[in-house]
mmCIF file of C-alpha atoms in Angstrom:
data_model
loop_
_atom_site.group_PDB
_atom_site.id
_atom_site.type_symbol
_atom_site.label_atom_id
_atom_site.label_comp_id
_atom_site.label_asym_id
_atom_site.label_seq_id
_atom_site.Cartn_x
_atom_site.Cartn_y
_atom_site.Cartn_z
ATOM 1 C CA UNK A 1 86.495 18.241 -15.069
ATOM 2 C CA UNK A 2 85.063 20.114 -18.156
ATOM 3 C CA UNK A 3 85.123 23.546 -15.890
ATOM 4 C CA UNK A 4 86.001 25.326 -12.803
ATOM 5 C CA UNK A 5 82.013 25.995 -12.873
ATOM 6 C CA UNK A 6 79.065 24.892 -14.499
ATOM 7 C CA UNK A 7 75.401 24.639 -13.778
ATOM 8 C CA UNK A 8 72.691 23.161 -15.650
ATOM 9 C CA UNK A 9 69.971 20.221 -14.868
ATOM 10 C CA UNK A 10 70.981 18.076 -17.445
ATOM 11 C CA UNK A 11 73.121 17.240 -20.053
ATOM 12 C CA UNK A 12 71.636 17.144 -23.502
ATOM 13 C CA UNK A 13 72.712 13.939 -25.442
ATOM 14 C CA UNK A 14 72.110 13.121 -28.787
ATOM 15 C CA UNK A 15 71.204 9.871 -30.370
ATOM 16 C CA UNK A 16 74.710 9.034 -30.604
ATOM 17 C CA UNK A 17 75.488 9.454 -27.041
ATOM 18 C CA UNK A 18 77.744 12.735 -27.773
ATOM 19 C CA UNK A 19 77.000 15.133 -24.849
ATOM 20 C CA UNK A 20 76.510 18.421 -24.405
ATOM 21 C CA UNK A 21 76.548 21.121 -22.027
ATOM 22 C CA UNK A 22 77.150 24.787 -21.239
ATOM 23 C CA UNK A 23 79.884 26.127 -19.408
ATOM 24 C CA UNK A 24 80.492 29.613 -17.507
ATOM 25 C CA UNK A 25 84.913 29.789 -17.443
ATOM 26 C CA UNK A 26 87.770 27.329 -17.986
ATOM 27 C CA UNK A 27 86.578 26.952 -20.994
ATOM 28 C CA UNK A 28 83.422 28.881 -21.387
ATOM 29 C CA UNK A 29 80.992 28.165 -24.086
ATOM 30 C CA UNK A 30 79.245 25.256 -25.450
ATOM 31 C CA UNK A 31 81.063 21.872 -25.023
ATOM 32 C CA UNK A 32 80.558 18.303 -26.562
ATOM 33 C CA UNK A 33 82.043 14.752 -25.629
ATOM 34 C CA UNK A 34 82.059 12.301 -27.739
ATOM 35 C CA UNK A 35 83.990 9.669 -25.622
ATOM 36 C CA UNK A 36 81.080 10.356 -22.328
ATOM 37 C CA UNK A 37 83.066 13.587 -21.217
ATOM 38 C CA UNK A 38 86.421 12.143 -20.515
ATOM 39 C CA UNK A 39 87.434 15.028 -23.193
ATOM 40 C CA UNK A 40 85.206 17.604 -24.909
ATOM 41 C CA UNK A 41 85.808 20.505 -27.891
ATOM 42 C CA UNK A 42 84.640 23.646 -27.954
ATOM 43 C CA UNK A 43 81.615 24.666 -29.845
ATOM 44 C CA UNK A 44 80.506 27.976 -28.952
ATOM 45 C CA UNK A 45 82.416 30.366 -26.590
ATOM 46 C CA UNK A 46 79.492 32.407 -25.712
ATOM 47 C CA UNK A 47 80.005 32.118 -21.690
ATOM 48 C CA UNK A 48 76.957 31.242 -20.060
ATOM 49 C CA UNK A 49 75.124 29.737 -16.720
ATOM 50 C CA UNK A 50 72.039 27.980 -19.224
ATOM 51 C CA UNK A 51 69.313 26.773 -17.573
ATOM 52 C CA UNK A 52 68.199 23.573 -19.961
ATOM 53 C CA UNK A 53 69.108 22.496 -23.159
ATOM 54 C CA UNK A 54 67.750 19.588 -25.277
ATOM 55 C CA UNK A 55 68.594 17.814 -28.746
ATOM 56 C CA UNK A 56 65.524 17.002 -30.797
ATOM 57 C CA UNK A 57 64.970 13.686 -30.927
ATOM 58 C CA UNK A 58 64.342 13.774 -35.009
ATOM 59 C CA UNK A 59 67.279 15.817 -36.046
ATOM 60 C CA UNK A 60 70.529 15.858 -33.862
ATOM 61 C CA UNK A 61 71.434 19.177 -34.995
ATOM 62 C CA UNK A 62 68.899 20.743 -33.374
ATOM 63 C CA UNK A 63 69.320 22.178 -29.805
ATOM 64 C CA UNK A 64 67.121 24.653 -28.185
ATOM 65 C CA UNK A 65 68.238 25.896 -24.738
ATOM 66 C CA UNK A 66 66.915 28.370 -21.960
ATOM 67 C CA UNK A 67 69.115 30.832 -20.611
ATOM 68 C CA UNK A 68 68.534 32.785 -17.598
ATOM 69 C CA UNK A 69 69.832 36.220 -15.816
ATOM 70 C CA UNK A 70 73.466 36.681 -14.868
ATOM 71 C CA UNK A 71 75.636 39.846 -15.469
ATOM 72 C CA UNK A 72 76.041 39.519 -19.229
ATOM 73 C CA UNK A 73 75.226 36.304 -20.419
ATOM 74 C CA UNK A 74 72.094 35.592 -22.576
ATOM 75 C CA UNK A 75 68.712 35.518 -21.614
ATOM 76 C CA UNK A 76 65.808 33.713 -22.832
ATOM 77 C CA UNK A 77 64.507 30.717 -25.438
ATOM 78 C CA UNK A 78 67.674 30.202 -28.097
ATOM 79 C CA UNK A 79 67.719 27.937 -31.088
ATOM 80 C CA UNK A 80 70.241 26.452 -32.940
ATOM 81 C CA UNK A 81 69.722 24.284 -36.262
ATOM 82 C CA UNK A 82 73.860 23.587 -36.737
ATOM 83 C CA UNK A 83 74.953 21.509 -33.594
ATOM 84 C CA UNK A 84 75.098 24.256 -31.107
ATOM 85 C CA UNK A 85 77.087 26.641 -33.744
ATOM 86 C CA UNK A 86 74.952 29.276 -34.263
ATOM 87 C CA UNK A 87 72.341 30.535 -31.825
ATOM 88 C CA UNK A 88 68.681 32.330 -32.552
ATOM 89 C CA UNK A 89 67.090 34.351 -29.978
ATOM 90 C CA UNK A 90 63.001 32.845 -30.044
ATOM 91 C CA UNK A 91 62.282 34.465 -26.583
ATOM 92 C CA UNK A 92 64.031 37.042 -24.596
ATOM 93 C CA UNK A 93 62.317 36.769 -20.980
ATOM 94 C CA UNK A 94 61.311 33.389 -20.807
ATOM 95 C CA UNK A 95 63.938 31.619 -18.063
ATOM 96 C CA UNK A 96 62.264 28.993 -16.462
ATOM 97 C CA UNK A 97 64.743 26.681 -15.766
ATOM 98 C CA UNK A 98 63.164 24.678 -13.121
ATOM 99 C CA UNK A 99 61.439 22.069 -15.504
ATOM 100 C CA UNK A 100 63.771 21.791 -18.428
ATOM 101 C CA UNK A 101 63.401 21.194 -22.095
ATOM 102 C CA UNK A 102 61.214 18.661 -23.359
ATOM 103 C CA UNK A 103 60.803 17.437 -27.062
ATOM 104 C CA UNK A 104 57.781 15.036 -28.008
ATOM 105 C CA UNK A 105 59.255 12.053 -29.537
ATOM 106 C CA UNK A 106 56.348 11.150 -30.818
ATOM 107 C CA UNK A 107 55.235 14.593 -32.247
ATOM 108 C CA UNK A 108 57.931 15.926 -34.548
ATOM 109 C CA UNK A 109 57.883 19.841 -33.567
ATOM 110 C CA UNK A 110 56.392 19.754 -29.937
ATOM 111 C CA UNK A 111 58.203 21.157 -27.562
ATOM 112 C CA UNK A 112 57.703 21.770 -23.864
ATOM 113 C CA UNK A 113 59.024 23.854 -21.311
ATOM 114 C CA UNK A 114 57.957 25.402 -17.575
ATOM 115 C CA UNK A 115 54.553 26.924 -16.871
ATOM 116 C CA UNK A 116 53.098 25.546 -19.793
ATOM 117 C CA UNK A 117 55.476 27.595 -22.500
ATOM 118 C CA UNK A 118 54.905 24.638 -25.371
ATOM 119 C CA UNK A 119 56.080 24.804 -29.422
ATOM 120 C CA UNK A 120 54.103 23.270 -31.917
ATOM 121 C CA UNK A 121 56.345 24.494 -34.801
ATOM 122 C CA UNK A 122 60.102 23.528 -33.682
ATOM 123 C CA UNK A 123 60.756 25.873 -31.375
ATOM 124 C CA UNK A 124 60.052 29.374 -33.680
ATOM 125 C CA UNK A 125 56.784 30.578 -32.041
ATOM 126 C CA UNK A 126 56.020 29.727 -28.288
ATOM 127 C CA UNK A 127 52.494 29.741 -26.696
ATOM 128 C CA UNK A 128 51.748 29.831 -22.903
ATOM 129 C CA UNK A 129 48.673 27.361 -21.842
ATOM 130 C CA UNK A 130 48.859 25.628 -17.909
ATOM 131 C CA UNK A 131 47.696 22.544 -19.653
ATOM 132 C CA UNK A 132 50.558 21.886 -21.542
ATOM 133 C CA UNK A 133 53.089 21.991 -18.388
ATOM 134 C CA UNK A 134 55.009 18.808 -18.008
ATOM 135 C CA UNK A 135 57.688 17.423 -16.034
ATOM 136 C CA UNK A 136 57.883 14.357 -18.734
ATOM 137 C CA UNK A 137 57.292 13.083 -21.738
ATOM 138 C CA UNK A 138 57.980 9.611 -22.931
ATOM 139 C CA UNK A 139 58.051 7.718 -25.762
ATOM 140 C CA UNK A 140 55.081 7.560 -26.662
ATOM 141 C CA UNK A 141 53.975 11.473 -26.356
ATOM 142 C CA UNK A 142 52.822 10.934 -22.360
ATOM 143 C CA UNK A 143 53.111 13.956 -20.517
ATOM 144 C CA UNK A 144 53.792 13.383 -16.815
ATOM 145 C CA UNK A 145 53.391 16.101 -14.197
ATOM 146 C CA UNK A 146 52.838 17.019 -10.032
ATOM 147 C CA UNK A 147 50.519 18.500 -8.642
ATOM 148 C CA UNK A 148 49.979 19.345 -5.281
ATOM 149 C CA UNK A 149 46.684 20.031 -2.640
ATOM 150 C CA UNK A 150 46.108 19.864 0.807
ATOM 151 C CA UNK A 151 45.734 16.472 0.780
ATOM 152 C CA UNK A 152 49.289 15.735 -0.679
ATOM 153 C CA UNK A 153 50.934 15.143 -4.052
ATOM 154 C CA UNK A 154 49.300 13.601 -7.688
ATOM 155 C CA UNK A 155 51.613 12.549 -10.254
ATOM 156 C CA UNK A 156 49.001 12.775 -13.308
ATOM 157 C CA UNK A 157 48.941 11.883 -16.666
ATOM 158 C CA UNK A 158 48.219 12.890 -20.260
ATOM 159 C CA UNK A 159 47.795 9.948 -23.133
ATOM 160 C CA UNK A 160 48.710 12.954 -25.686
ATOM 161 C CA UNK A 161 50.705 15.811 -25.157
ATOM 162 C CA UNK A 162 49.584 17.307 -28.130
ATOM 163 C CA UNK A 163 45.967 17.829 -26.567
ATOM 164 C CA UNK A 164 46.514 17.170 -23.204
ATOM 165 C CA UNK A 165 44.231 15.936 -20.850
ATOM 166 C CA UNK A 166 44.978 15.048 -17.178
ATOM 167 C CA UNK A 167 44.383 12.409 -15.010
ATOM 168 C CA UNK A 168 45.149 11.081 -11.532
ATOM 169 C CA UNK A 169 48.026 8.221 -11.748
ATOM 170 C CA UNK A 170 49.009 7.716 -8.260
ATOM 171 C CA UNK A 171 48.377 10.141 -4.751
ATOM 172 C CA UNK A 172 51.194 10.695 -2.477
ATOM 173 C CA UNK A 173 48.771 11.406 0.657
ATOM 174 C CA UNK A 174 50.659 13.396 3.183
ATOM 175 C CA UNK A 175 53.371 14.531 1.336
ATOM 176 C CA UNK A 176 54.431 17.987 1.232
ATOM 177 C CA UNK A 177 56.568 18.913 -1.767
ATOM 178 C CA UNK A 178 58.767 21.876 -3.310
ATOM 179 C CA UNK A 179 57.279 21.480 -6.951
ATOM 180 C CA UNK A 180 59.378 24.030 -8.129
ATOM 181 C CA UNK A 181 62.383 21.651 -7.589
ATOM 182 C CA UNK A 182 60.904 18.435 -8.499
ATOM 183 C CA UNK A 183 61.307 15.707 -11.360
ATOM 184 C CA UNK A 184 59.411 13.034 -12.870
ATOM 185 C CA UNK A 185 61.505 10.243 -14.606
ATOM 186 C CA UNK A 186 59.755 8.109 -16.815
ATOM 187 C CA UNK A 187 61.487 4.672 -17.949
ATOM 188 C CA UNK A 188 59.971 2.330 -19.961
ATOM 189 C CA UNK A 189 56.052 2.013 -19.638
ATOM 190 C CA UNK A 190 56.222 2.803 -16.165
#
């Protein structure tokens, strides 16, 4: 095991399949793999329980991750242009964790995170906007989200997640869900 304790929602994995995650003790700190986990090194020893954390799909060495509250550890929207290294503070209250980090691979610079929080520039100014809240994005710059009514669950779609607008893909009539733990994986064009 890589720790006595770790939480996060993902790992982050770059495009040569080294992993990363965060870890709170034994060790703490920022970990890679580059052999899918069966051993890892140490990157950073800043202990923390991190929400999310991404790699940018156009340069490996950049990671942005969301931290959230507990005891000391940091809080908030961090950057890091040197492989998890060195850390930047963007945002010190934002700790969603519930939808993740999401970079555009088809938008060099977009990135998304919960309740609409998006980044047009990289991840070094944030705006807040509902219509930018995704659960996905794929390939081709296709937001994905839920959305829920009385009459059940949508899982909608935007084309472009750089100007987003939504429409109804498929209605799960009947359904009650807890969208504040849900996921939308998108694979392929479907």
């Amino acid at each position: 095991a890589w720790a006595s304790y770790y939480h996060s929602n993902r790992l982050a994995i770059d495009s040569t399949g080294k992993l990363y995650t965060w870890t709170f003790v034994g060790p703490g700190g920022l970990v890679s793999s580059i052999n899918k986990g069966a051993s890892y090194s140490v990157i950073n020893t800043t202990q923390s329980l991190f929400n999310s954390m991404e790699v940018d799909p156009f340069d490996d060495k950049h990671l942005v991750a969301v931290h959230g509250s507990h005891s000391t550890d940091p809080v908030g929207i961090f950057n890091s242009i040197d492989a998890g290294v060195g850390w930047t503070q963007i945002d010190a209250v934002f700790e969603n964790y519930r939808d993740g980090v999401h970079f555009n691979p088809a938008a060099k610079g977009w990135i998304y995170l919960g309740d609409g929080h998006y980044s047009k520039d990289g991840g070094l100014t944030w705006a807040t906007d509902a219509t930018y809240t995704c659960l996905e994005v794929d390939a081709k710059g296709a937001g994905y989200r839920l959305t829920s009514n009385a009459g059940g669950v949508r899982l909608e779609r935007a084309p472009d997640m750089t100007a987003p607008v939504w429409s109804n893909l498929y209605s799960f009539s009947g359904v009650q869900a807890n969208l504040g733990v849900s996921m939308v994986s998108v694979v392929g064009s479907t």
